Amino acid sequence: MTLPSLPVSQVEVVLCDCSAQDAERVFACLRTHFETDRSPDDPPHETGTDRPTMWTGMYDTAAAVAAGAGEHPEPPSAPVTVEVQGSPPAVRLLREALEEAYSVSQVGVDAGDQEVQLQLRVEGREGRG
């Protein structure tokens, strides 16, 4: 069984191990670079349960947006685990967008012929925010 692959410019982003507020900060940063299915009018919210919460979004790296260029997004209050999946060029562009605003470290990778999945740790930079 083969799973359908994402369009070459699309990246799926999954945020976990963070608060809803920090998830929105990361999503807001990415919205300043790429078109997304995540509306700023529908921010992540806490579920009120003790179960782990994950937030997802799709970003089109071929559909760059000019809004927010040069802005410094608010840093997360704690490190955020960001899992990204897509074609290598699209994942690279999305990672570069995160690196413009935050300190980003790679903590895992799973690469195939057509897609790559990275696990990143995103934190605020020292001296900013």
PDB file of C-alpha atoms in Angstrom:
ATOM      1  CA  MET A   1       0.000   0.000   0.000  1.00  0.00           C
ATOM      2  CA  THR A   2       1.409   3.376  -0.935  1.00  0.00           C
ATOM      3  CA  LEU A   3       0.322   6.512   0.839  1.00  0.00           C
ATOM      4  CA  PRO A   4      -0.492   9.582  -1.234  1.00  0.00           C
ATOM      5  CA  SER A   5       2.365  12.048  -1.244  1.00  0.00           C
ATOM      6  CA  LEU A   6       2.002  15.765  -0.633  1.00  0.00           C
ATOM      7  CA  PRO A   7       2.249  18.217  -3.533  1.00  0.00           C
ATOM      8  CA  VAL A   8       5.919  19.104  -3.985  1.00  0.00           C
ATOM      9  CA  SER A   9       5.587  22.579  -2.429  1.00  0.00           C
ATOM     10  CA  GLN A  10       3.400  21.571   0.529  1.00  0.00           C
ATOM     11  CA  VAL A  11       4.735  20.901   4.012  1.00  0.00           C
ATOM     12  CA  GLU A  12       2.726  19.371   6.821  1.00  0.00           C
ATOM     13  CA  VAL A  13       3.609  20.860  10.215  1.00  0.00           C
ATOM     14  CA  VAL A  14       2.746  19.195  13.528  1.00  0.00           C
ATOM     15  CA  LEU A  15       3.420  21.009  16.810  1.00  0.00           C
ATOM     16  CA  CYS A  16       3.482  19.189  20.129  1.00  0.00           C
ATOM     17  CA  ASP A  17       4.969  19.434  23.617  1.00  0.00           C
ATOM     18  CA  CYS A  18       3.853  23.064  23.880  1.00  0.00           C
ATOM     19  CA  SER A  19       1.058  25.344  25.008  1.00  0.00           C
ATOM     20  CA  ALA A  20      -1.635  26.574  22.640  1.00  0.00           C
ATOM     21  CA  GLN A  21      -0.146  30.070  22.913  1.00  0.00           C
ATOM     22  CA  ASP A  22       3.302  28.850  21.847  1.00  0.00           C
ATOM     23  CA  ALA A  23       1.760  26.830  18.999  1.00  0.00           C
ATOM     24  CA  GLU A  24       0.063  29.998  17.747  1.00  0.00           C
ATOM     25  CA  ARG A  25       3.366  31.897  17.930  1.00  0.00           C
ATOM     26  CA  VAL A  26       5.048  29.340  15.657  1.00  0.00           C
ATOM     27  CA  PHE A  27       2.069  29.201  13.277  1.00  0.00           C
ATOM     28  CA  ALA A  28       1.965  33.020  13.161  1.00  0.00           C
ATOM     29  CA  CYS A  29       5.651  33.087  12.233  1.00  0.00           C
ATOM     30  CA  LEU A  30       5.071  30.648   9.371  1.00  0.00           C
ATOM     31  CA  ARG A  31       1.998  32.614   8.177  1.00  0.00           C
ATOM     32  CA  THR A  32       4.272  35.607   7.563  1.00  0.00           C
ATOM     33  CA  HIS A  33       6.145  33.500   4.991  1.00  0.00           C
ATOM     34  CA  PHE A  34       3.713  31.031   3.388  1.00  0.00           C
ATOM     35  CA  GLU A  35       0.050  30.494   2.585  1.00  0.00           C
ATOM     36  CA  THR A  36      -1.597  28.060   4.975  1.00  0.00           C
ATOM     37  CA  ASP A  37      -4.827  26.332   5.866  1.00  0.00           C
ATOM     38  CA  ARG A  38      -4.515  27.787   9.412  1.00  0.00           C
ATOM     39  CA  SER A  39      -6.564  30.947   9.773  1.00  0.00           C
ATOM     40  CA  PRO A  40      -5.335  33.615  12.196  1.00  0.00           C
ATOM     41  CA  ASP A  41      -8.993  33.811  13.297  1.00  0.00           C
ATOM     42  CA  ASP A  42      -8.842  30.202  14.546  1.00  0.00           C
ATOM     43  CA  PRO A  43      -5.838  29.983  16.886  1.00  0.00           C
ATOM     44  CA  PRO A  44      -4.956  26.765  18.724  1.00  0.00           C
ATOM     45  CA  HIS A  45      -6.744  26.324  22.032  1.00  0.00           C
ATOM     46  CA  GLU A  46      -6.285  24.076  25.039  1.00  0.00           C
ATOM     47  CA  THR A  47      -8.536  21.029  25.229  1.00  0.00           C
ATOM     48  CA  GLY A  48      -8.854  21.021  29.006  1.00  0.00           C
ATOM     49  CA  THR A  49      -7.784  17.379  29.290  1.00  0.00           C
ATOM     50  CA  ASP A  50      -4.590  15.772  30.511  1.00  0.00           C
ATOM     51  CA  ARG A  51      -4.054  14.054  27.178  1.00  0.00           C
ATOM     52  CA  PRO A  52      -1.272  15.290  24.894  1.00  0.00           C
ATOM     53  CA  THR A  53      -2.369  17.867  22.341  1.00  0.00           C
ATOM     54  CA  MET A  54      -0.988  18.276  18.833  1.00  0.00           C
ATOM     55  CA  TRP A  55      -1.715  21.061  16.372  1.00  0.00           C
ATOM     56  CA  THR A  56      -1.340  20.684  12.613  1.00  0.00           C
ATOM     57  CA  GLY A  57      -1.111  22.977   9.629  1.00  0.00           C
ATOM     58  CA  MET A  58      -0.333  22.748   5.924  1.00  0.00           C
ATOM     59  CA  TYR A  59       1.977  25.343   4.370  1.00  0.00           C
ATOM     60  CA  ASP A  60       2.552  25.985   0.669  1.00  0.00           C
ATOM     61  CA  THR A  61       6.177  27.026   0.241  1.00  0.00           C
ATOM     62  CA  ALA A  62       5.532  27.992  -3.394  1.00  0.00           C
ATOM     63  CA  ALA A  63       2.978  30.571  -2.242  1.00  0.00           C
ATOM     64  CA  ALA A  64       5.157  33.051  -0.397  1.00  0.00           C
ATOM     65  CA  VAL A  65       3.464  36.019   1.240  1.00  0.00           C
ATOM     66  CA  ALA A  66       4.964  39.463   1.732  1.00  0.00           C
ATOM     67  CA  ALA A  67       2.996  40.332   4.870  1.00  0.00           C
ATOM     68  CA  GLY A  68       5.147  40.513   7.964  1.00  0.00           C
ATOM     69  CA  ALA A  69       8.455  40.570   6.129  1.00  0.00           C
ATOM     70  CA  GLY A  70      11.095  41.852   8.493  1.00  0.00           C
ATOM     71  CA  GLU A  71       8.925  41.381  11.593  1.00  0.00           C
ATOM     72  CA  HIS A  72      10.342  39.510  14.558  1.00  0.00           C
ATOM     73  CA  PRO A  73       7.672  37.143  15.850  1.00  0.00           C
ATOM     74  CA  GLU A  74       7.209  36.652  19.548  1.00  0.00           C
ATOM     75  CA  PRO A  75       9.319  33.726  20.771  1.00  0.00           C
ATOM     76  CA  PRO A  76       7.725  30.700  22.394  1.00  0.00           C
ATOM     77  CA  SER A  77       7.811  30.688  26.195  1.00  0.00           C
ATOM     78  CA  ALA A  78       9.341  27.186  26.157  1.00  0.00           C
ATOM     79  CA  PRO A  79      10.882  24.902  23.514  1.00  0.00           C
ATOM     80  CA  VAL A  80       8.412  23.606  20.915  1.00  0.00           C
ATOM     81  CA  THR A  81       8.683  20.276  19.086  1.00  0.00           C
ATOM     82  CA  VAL A  82       7.981  20.854  15.388  1.00  0.00           C
ATOM     83  CA  GLU A  83       7.581  17.906  13.017  1.00  0.00           C
ATOM     84  CA  VAL A  84       7.668  18.798   9.328  1.00  0.00           C
ATOM     85  CA  GLN A  85       7.031  16.508   6.370  1.00  0.00           C
ATOM     86  CA  GLY A  86       7.266  17.210   2.665  1.00  0.00           C
ATOM     87  CA  SER A  87       9.631  17.284  -0.282  1.00  0.00           C
ATOM     88  CA  PRO A  88      13.253  18.097   0.622  1.00  0.00           C
ATOM     89  CA  PRO A  89      13.197  21.553  -1.060  1.00  0.00           C
ATOM     90  CA  ALA A  90       9.897  22.535   0.598  1.00  0.00           C
ATOM     91  CA  VAL A  91      11.035  21.329   4.028  1.00  0.00           C
ATOM     92  CA  ARG A  92      14.292  23.271   3.606  1.00  0.00           C
ATOM     93  CA  LEU A  93      12.385  26.499   2.829  1.00  0.00           C
ATOM     94  CA  LEU A  94      10.116  26.071   5.828  1.00  0.00           C
ATOM     95  CA  ARG A  95      13.048  25.333   8.121  1.00  0.00           C
ATOM     96  CA  GLU A  96      14.870  28.439   6.843  1.00  0.00           C
ATOM     97  CA  ALA A  97      11.790  30.534   7.664  1.00  0.00           C
ATOM     98  CA  LEU A  98      11.833  29.204  11.229  1.00  0.00           C
ATOM     99  CA  GLU A  99      15.586  29.821  11.500  1.00  0.00           C
ATOM    100  CA  GLU A 100      15.097  33.499  10.592  1.00  0.00           C
ATOM    101  CA  ALA A 101      13.054  33.981  13.762  1.00  0.00           C
ATOM    102  CA  TYR A 102      14.082  31.281  16.204  1.00  0.00           C
ATOM    103  CA  SER A 103      16.879  29.054  17.364  1.00  0.00           C
ATOM    104  CA  VAL A 104      16.231  25.741  15.580  1.00  0.00           C
ATOM    105  CA  SER A 105      17.916  22.402  16.210  1.00  0.00           C
ATOM    106  CA  GLN A 106      17.265  19.137  14.406  1.00  0.00           C
ATOM    107  CA  VAL A 107      16.517  16.249  16.751  1.00  0.00           C
ATOM    108  CA  GLY A 108      15.388  13.629  14.244  1.00  0.00           C
ATOM    109  CA  VAL A 109      15.153  12.848  10.550  1.00  0.00           C
ATOM    110  CA  ASP A 110      13.500  10.206   8.375  1.00  0.00           C
ATOM    111  CA  ALA A 111      14.329  10.640   4.703  1.00  0.00           C
ATOM    112  CA  GLY A 112      12.956   8.798   1.704  1.00  0.00           C
ATOM    113  CA  ASP A 113      13.305   9.219  -2.051  1.00  0.00           C
ATOM    114  CA  GLN A 114      10.542  11.797  -2.436  1.00  0.00           C
ATOM    115  CA  GLU A 115       9.830  13.084   1.079  1.00  0.00           C
ATOM    116  CA  VAL A 116      11.653  13.939   4.252  1.00  0.00           C
ATOM    117  CA  GLN A 117      10.344  14.169   7.789  1.00  0.00           C
ATOM    118  CA  LEU A 118      12.268  16.286  10.294  1.00  0.00           C
ATOM    119  CA  GLN A 119      11.769  16.690  13.994  1.00  0.00           C
ATOM    120  CA  LEU A 120      12.928  20.137  15.076  1.00  0.00           C
ATOM    121  CA  ARG A 121      13.249  21.874  18.421  1.00  0.00           C
ATOM    122  CA  VAL A 122      12.306  25.566  18.189  1.00  0.00           C
ATOM    123  CA  GLU A 123      13.206  28.095  20.891  1.00  0.00           C
ATOM    124  CA  GLY A 124      13.488  31.839  21.232  1.00  0.00           C
ATOM    125  CA  ARG A 125      16.899  33.325  20.571  1.00  0.00           C
ATOM    126  CA  GLU A 126      18.973  34.813  23.374  1.00  0.00           C
ATOM    127  CA  GLY A 127      18.699  38.578  23.500  1.00  0.00           C
ATOM    128  CA  ARG A 128      15.511  38.746  21.409  1.00  0.00           C
ATOM    129  CA  GLY A 129      11.860  38.896  22.382  1.00  0.00           C
TER     130      GLY A 129
END
